[in-house]
CSV table of C-alpha atoms in Angstrom, one decimal:
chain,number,residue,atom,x,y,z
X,240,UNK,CA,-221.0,37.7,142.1
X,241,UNK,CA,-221.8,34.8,144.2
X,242,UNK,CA,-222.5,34.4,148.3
X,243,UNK,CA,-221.0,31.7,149.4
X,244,UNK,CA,-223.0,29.5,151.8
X,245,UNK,CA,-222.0,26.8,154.8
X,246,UNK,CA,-223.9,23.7,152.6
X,247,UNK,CA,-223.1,20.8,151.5
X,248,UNK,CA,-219.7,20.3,149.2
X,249,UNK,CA,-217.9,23.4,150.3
X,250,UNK,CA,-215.1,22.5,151.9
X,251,UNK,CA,-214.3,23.9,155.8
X,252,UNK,CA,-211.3,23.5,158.7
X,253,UNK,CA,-212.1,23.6,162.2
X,254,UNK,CA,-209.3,24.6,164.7
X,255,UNK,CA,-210.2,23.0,167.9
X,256,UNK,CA,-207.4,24.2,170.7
X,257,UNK,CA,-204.6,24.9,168.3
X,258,UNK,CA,-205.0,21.5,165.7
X,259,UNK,CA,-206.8,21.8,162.2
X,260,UNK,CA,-209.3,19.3,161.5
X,261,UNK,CA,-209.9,19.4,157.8
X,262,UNK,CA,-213.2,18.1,156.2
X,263,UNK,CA,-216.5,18.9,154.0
X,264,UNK,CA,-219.3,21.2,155.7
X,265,UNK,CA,-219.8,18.0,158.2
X,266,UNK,CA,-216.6,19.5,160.0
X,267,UNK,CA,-219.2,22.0,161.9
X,268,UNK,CA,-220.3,18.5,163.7
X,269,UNK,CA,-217.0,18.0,164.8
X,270,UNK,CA,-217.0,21.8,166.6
X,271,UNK,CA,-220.6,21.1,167.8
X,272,UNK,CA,-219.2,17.6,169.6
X,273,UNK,CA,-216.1,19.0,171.6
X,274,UNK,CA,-215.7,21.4,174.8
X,275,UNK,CA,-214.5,24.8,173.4
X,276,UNK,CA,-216.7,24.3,170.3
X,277,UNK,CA,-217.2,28.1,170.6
X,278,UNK,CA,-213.3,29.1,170.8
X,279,UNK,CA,-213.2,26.8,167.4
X,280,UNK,CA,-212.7,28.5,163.9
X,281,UNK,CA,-213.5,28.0,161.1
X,282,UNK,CA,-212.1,28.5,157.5
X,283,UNK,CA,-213.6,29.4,154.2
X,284,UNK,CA,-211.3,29.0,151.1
X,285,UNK,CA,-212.1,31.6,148.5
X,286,UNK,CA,-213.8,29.8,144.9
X,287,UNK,CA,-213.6,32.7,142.9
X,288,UNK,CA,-210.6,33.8,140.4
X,289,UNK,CA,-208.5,36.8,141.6
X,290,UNK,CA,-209.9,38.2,138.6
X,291,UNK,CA,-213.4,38.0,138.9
X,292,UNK,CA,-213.2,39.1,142.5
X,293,UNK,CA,-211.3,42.5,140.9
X,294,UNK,CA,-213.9,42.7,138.5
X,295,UNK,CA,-216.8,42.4,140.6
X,296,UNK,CA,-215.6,45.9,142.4
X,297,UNK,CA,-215.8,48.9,139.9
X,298,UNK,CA,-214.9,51.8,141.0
X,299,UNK,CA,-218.6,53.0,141.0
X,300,UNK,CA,-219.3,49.6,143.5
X,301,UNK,CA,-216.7,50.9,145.4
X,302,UNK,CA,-218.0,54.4,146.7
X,303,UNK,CA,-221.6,53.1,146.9
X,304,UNK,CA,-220.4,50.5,148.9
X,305,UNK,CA,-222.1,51.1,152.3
X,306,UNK,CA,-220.6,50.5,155.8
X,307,UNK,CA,-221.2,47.0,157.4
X,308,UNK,CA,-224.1,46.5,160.3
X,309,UNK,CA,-222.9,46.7,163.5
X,310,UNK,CA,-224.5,44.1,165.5
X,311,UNK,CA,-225.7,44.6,169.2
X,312,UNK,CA,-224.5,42.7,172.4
X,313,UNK,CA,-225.4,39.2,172.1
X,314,UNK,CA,-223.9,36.1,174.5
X,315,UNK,CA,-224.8,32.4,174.1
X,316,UNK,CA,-224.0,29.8,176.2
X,317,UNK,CA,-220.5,28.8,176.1
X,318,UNK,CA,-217.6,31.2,177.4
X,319,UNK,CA,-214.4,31.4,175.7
X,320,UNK,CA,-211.7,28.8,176.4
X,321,UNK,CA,-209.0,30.4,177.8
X,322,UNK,CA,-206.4,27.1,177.6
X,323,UNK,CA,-203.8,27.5,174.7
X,324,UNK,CA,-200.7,29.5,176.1
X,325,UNK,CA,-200.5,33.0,175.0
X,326,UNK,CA,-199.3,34.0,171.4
X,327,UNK,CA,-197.8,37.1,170.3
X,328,UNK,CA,-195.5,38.2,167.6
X,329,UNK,CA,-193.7,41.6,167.0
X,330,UNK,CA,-194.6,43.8,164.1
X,331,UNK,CA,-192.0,45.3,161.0
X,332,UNK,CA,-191.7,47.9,159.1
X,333,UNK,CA,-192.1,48.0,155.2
X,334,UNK,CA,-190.5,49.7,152.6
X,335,UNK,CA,-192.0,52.9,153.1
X,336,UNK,CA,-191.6,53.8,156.8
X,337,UNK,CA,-190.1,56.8,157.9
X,338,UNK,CA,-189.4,57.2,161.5
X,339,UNK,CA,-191.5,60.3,163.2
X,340,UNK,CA,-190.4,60.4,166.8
X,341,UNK,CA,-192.2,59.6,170.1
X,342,UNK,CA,-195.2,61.1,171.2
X,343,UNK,CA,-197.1,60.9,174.3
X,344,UNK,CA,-200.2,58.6,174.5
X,345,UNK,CA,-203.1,61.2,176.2
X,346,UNK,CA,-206.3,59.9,175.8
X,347,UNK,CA,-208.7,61.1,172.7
X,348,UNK,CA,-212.2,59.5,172.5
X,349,UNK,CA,-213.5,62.0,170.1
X,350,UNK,CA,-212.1,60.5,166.7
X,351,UNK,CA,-209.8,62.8,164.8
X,352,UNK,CA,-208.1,62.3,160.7
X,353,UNK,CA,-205.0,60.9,160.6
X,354,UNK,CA,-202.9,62.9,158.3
X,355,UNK,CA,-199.8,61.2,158.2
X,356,UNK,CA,-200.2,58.4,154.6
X,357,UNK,CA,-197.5,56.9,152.9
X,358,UNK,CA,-195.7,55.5,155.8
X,359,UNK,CA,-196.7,53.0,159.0
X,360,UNK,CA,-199.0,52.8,160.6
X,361,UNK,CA,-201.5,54.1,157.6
X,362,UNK,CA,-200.0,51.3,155.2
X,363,UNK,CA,-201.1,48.7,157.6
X,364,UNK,CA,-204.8,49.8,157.8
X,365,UNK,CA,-207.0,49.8,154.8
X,366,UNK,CA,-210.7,49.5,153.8
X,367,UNK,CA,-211.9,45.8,153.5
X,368,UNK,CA,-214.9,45.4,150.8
X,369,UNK,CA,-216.7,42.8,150.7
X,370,UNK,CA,-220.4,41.6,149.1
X,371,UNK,CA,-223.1,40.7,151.4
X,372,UNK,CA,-226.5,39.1,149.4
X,373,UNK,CA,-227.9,42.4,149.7
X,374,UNK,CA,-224.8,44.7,147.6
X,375,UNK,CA,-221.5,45.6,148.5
X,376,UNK,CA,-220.1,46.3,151.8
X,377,UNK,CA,-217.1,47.7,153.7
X,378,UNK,CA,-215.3,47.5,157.0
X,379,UNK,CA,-211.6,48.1,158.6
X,380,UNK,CA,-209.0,45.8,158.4
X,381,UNK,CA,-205.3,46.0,158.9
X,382,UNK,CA,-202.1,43.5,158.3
X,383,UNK,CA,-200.6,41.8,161.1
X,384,UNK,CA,-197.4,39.4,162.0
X,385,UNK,CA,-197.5,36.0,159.8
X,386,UNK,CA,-195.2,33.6,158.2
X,387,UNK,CA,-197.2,33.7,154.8
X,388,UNK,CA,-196.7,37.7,155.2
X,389,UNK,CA,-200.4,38.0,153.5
X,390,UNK,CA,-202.7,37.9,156.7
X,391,UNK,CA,-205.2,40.8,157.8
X,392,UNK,CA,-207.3,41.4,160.9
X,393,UNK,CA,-211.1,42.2,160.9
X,394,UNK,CA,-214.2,42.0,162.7
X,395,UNK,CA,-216.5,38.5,163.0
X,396,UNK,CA,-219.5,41.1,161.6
X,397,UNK,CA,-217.7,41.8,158.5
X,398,UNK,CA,-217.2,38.3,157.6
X,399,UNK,CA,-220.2,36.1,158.0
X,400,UNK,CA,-223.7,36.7,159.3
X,401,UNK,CA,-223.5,35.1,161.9
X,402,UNK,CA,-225.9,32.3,161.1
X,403,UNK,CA,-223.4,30.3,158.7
X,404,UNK,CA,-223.3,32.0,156.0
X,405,UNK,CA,-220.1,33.8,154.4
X,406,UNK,CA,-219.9,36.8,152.5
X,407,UNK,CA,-217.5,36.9,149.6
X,408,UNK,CA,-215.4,38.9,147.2
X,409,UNK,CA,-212.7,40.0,149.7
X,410,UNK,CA,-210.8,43.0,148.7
X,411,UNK,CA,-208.3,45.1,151.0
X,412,UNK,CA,-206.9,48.2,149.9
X,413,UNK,CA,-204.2,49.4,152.5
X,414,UNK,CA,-203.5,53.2,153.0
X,415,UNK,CA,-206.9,54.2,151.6
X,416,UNK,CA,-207.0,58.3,151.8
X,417,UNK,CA,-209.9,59.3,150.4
X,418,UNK,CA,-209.0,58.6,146.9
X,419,UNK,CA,-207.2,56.1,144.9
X,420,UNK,CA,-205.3,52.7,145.9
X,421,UNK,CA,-202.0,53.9,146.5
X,422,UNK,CA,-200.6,50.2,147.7
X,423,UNK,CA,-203.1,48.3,145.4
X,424,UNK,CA,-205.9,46.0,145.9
X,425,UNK,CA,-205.3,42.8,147.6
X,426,UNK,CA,-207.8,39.7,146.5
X,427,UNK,CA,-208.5,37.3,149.6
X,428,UNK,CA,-207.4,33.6,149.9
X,429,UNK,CA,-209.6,32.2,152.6
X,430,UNK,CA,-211.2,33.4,156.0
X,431,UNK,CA,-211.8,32.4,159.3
X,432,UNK,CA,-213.7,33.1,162.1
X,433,UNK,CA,-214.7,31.6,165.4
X,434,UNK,CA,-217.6,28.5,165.4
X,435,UNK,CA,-219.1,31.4,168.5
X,436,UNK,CA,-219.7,34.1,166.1
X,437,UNK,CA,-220.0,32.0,162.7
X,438,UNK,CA,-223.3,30.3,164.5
X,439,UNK,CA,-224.8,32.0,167.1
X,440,UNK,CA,-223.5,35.9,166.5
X,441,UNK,CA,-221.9,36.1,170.2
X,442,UNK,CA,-220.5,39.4,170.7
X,443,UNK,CA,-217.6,37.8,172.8
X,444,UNK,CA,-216.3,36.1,169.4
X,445,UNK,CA,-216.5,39.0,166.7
X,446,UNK,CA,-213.3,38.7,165.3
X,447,UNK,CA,-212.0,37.3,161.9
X,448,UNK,CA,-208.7,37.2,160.2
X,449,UNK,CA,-208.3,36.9,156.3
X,450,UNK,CA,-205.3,35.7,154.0
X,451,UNK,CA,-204.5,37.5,151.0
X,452,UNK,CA,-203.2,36.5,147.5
X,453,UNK,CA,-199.8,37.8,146.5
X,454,UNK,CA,-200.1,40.3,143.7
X,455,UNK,CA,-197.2,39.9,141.0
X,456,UNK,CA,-195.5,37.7,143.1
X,457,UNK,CA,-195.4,39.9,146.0
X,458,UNK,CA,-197.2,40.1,149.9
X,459,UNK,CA,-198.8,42.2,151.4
X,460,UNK,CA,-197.2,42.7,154.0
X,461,UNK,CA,-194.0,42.4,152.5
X,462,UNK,CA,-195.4,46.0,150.4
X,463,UNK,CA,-197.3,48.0,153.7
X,464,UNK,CA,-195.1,46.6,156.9
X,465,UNK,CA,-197.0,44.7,159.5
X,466,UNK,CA,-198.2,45.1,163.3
X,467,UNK,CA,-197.5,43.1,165.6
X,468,UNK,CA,-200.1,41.1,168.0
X,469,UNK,CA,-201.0,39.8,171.6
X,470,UNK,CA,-203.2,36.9,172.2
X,471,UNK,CA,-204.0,35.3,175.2
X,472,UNK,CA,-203.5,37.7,177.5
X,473,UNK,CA,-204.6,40.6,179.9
X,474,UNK,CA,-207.8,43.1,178.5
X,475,UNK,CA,-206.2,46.5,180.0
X,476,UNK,CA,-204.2,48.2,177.6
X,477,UNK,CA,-203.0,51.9,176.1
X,478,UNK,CA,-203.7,51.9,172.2
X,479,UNK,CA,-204.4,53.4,169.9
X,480,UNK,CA,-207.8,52.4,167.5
X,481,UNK,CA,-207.9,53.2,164.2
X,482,UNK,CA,-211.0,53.0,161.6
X,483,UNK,CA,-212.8,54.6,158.7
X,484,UNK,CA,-216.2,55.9,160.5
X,485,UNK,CA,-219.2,56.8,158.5
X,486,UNK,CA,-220.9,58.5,161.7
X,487,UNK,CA,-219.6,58.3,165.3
X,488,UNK,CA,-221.1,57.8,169.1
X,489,UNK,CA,-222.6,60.1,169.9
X,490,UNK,CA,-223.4,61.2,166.5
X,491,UNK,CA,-221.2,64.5,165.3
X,492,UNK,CA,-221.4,65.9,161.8
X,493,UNK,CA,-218.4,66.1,159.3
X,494,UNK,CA,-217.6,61.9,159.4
X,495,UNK,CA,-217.7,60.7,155.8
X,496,UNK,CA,-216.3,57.0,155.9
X,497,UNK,CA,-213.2,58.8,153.5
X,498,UNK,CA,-211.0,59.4,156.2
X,499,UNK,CA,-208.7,57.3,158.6
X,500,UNK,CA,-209.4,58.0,162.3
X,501,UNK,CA,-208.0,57.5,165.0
X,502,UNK,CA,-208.5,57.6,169.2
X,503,UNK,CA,-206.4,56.5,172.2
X,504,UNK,CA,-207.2,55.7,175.7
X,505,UNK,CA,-207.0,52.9,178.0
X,506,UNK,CA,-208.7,49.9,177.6
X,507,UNK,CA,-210.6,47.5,180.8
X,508,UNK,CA,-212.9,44.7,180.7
X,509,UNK,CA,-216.9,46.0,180.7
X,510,UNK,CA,-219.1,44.6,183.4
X,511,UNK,CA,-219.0,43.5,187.5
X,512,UNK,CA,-217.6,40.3,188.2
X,513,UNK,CA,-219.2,37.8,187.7
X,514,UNK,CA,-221.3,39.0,185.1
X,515,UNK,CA,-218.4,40.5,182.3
X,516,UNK,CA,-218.5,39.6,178.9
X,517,UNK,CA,-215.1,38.5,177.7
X,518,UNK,CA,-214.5,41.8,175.9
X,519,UNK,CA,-212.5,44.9,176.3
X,520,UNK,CA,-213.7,48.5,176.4
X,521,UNK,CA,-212.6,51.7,175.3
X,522,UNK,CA,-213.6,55.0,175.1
X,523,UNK,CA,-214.1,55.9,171.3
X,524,UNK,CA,-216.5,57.2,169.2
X,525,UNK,CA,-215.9,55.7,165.8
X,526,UNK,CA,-218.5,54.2,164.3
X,527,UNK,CA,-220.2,52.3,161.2
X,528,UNK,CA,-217.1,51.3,158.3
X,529,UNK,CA,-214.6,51.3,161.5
X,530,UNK,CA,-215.3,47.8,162.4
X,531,UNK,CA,-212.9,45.2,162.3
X,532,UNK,CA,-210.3,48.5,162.7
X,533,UNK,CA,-207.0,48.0,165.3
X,534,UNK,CA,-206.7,48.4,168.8
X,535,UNK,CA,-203.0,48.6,169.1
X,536,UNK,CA,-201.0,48.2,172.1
X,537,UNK,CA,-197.4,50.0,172.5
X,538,UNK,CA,-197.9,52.0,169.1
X,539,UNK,CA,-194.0,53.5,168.7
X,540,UNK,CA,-194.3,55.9,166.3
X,541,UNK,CA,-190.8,55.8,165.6
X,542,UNK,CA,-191.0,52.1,163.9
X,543,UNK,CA,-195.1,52.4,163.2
X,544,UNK,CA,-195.9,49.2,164.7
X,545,UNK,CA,-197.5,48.3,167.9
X,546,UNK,CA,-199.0,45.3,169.4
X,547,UNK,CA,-202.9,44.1,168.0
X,548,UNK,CA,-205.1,43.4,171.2
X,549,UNK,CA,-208.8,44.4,169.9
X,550,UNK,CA,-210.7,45.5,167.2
X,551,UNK,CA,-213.7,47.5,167.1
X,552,UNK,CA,-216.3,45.7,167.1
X,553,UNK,CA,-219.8,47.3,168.8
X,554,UNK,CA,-221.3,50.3,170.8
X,555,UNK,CA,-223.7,48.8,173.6
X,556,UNK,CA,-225.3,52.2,173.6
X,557,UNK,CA,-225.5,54.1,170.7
X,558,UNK,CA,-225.4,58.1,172.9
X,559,UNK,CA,-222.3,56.4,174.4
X,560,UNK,CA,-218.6,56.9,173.5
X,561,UNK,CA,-218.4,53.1,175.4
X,562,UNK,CA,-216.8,50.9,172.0
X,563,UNK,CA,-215.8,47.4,172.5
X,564,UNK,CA,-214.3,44.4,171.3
X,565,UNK,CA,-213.8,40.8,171.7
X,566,UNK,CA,-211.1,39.6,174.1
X,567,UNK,CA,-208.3,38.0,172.3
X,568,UNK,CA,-208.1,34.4,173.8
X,569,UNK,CA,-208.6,30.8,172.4
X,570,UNK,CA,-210.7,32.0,169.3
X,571,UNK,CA,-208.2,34.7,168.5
X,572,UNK,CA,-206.0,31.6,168.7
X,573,UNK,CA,-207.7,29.7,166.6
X,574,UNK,CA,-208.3,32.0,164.0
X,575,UNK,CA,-204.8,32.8,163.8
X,576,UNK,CA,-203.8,29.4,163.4
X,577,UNK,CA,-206.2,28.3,161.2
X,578,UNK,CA,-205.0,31.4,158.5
X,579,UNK,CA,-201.5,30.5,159.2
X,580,UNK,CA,-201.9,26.9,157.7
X,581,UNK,CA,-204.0,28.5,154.8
């Protein structure tokens, strides 16, 4: 098992305002030279074999695996852009979905299991596992709209450090309950993530999105179904988050990291203008192994898809059901893009 590492030789895109500018690791000179530099992604392509990646995660490696760091608020210099037009897609059902009705959206900010596996939305959320220099790792991810039907949404935190360097061996495994891989492991392809939380760590850019490899000759998506997404536009919003907690915020006994979770509420953007963050809040306990987990907008249950505006990405006080993520602008843009063309 290897860490990969921003040096010289590997090779790395950078999407600056919606165009991919390919090159060697001198490509994070181009982000550093342009306005937006922060909104910019960029793109790791996987060097390991499928196999080796599936190899590296034993099913012992899997259940020690420990929940990612969650890291604290942190804001550097440059704001998002906010310039490329908004972006949004719908989502589809897969194979497995059976319709269960429509149910009223109250607000729940004390996390609670969600029972209902086999169908969407549980095929569309999984655990993401990943190794970090110091062992093996896991977050949330789930699968969103995409032309290559392999793409999955995360947190920045659960991709890179934050100080150029990438973690590695990607694995997703939609619908996990506790037990078993009942839609399969899926090996990743490449990764992005936005220049602002790549180098620098800024809270405002701690998103990441992943493409997948197809597994016999079939996508992911085209196996779980697929949410849909919103970028570029407004930070108040009723969704629903999902995530597989190990503890919560405030801390409440029973939360194992086995179980999908879910809350709802209504989302608004943290702060008194002038001084806000470029983030969106919730009110949601869930805490380490949810990040990277959805915030979906307009969740039907009847189809089991809804609209990805957020994912969960820190607690700015750790006695505080307060959760936030990054506001999906430019860099959610960018990152998009930049998997699209993997």
């Amino acid at each position: 098992m290897r860490s990969t590492r921003w040096a010289g030789g590997v090779t790395a895109v950078v999407v600056l305002g919606g165009m991919l500018v390919h090159g060697t690791a001198q490509a994070a000179t181009t982000a550093d030279a342009v306005p937006g530099k922060a909104s910019a992604a960029v793109v790791q392509q996987s060097g390991t074999s499928e196999k080796d990646v599936l190899a590296a995660w034993t099913p012992e490696r899997m259940r020690a695996a420990k929940p990612a760091d969650v890291p604290t608020e942190r804001h550097g210099a440059e704001p998002q852009s906010h310039v490329l037009p908004a972006q949004s897609a719908p989502g589809a059902a897969g194979p497995k979905v059976r319709p269960q009705g429509p149910a009223a959206l109250a607000a729940l900010s004390q996390s609670q299991v969600w029972t209902t596996h086999g169908q969407m939305p549980a095929t569309t959320v999984g655990k993401l596992y990943f190794d970090e220099p110091d062992g093996g790792h896991q977050c949330t991810a789930s699968v969103i709209s995409s032309t290559n039907r392999s793409m999955i949404w995360t947190a920045g935190h659960c991709v890179t450090d934050g100080a150029k360097h990438w973690y590695s061996n990607f694995v997703f495994v939609p619908d996990y309950a506790g037990s078993g891989e009942p839609l399969g492991r899926w090996t990743w392809k490449s990764v992005s993530a936005p220049n602002g939380y790549f180098d620098g760590k800024d809270s405002d850019y701690d998103l990441a999105a992943i493409t997948l490899w197809p597994r016999d000759g079939v996508r992911v998506a085209n196996v779980t179904g697929w949410q849909g997404y919103k970028f570029g536009s407004g930070y108040d919003w009723n969704v629903y988050e999902f995530g597989y907690p190990f503890d919560t915020h405030p801390a409440r006994t029973g939360i194992t990291g086995q179980q999908l979770r879910y809350c709802t509420g209504t989302t608004w953007r943290p702060g008194i203008w002038p001084f806000q963050p470029d983030q969106e809040a919730i009110h949601c306990d869930q805490g380490h192994g949810a990040s990277g987990g959805p915030w979906l907008d307009d969740l039907q249950l009847a189809h089991g898809w809804g609209y990805l505006v957020g994912n969960v990405s820190y607690h700015p006080d750790d006695n505080s059901d307060e959760e936030r993520s990054p506001h999906f602008g430019d860099a959610a843009i960018n990152v998009y893009n930049a998997q699209q063309a993997a």
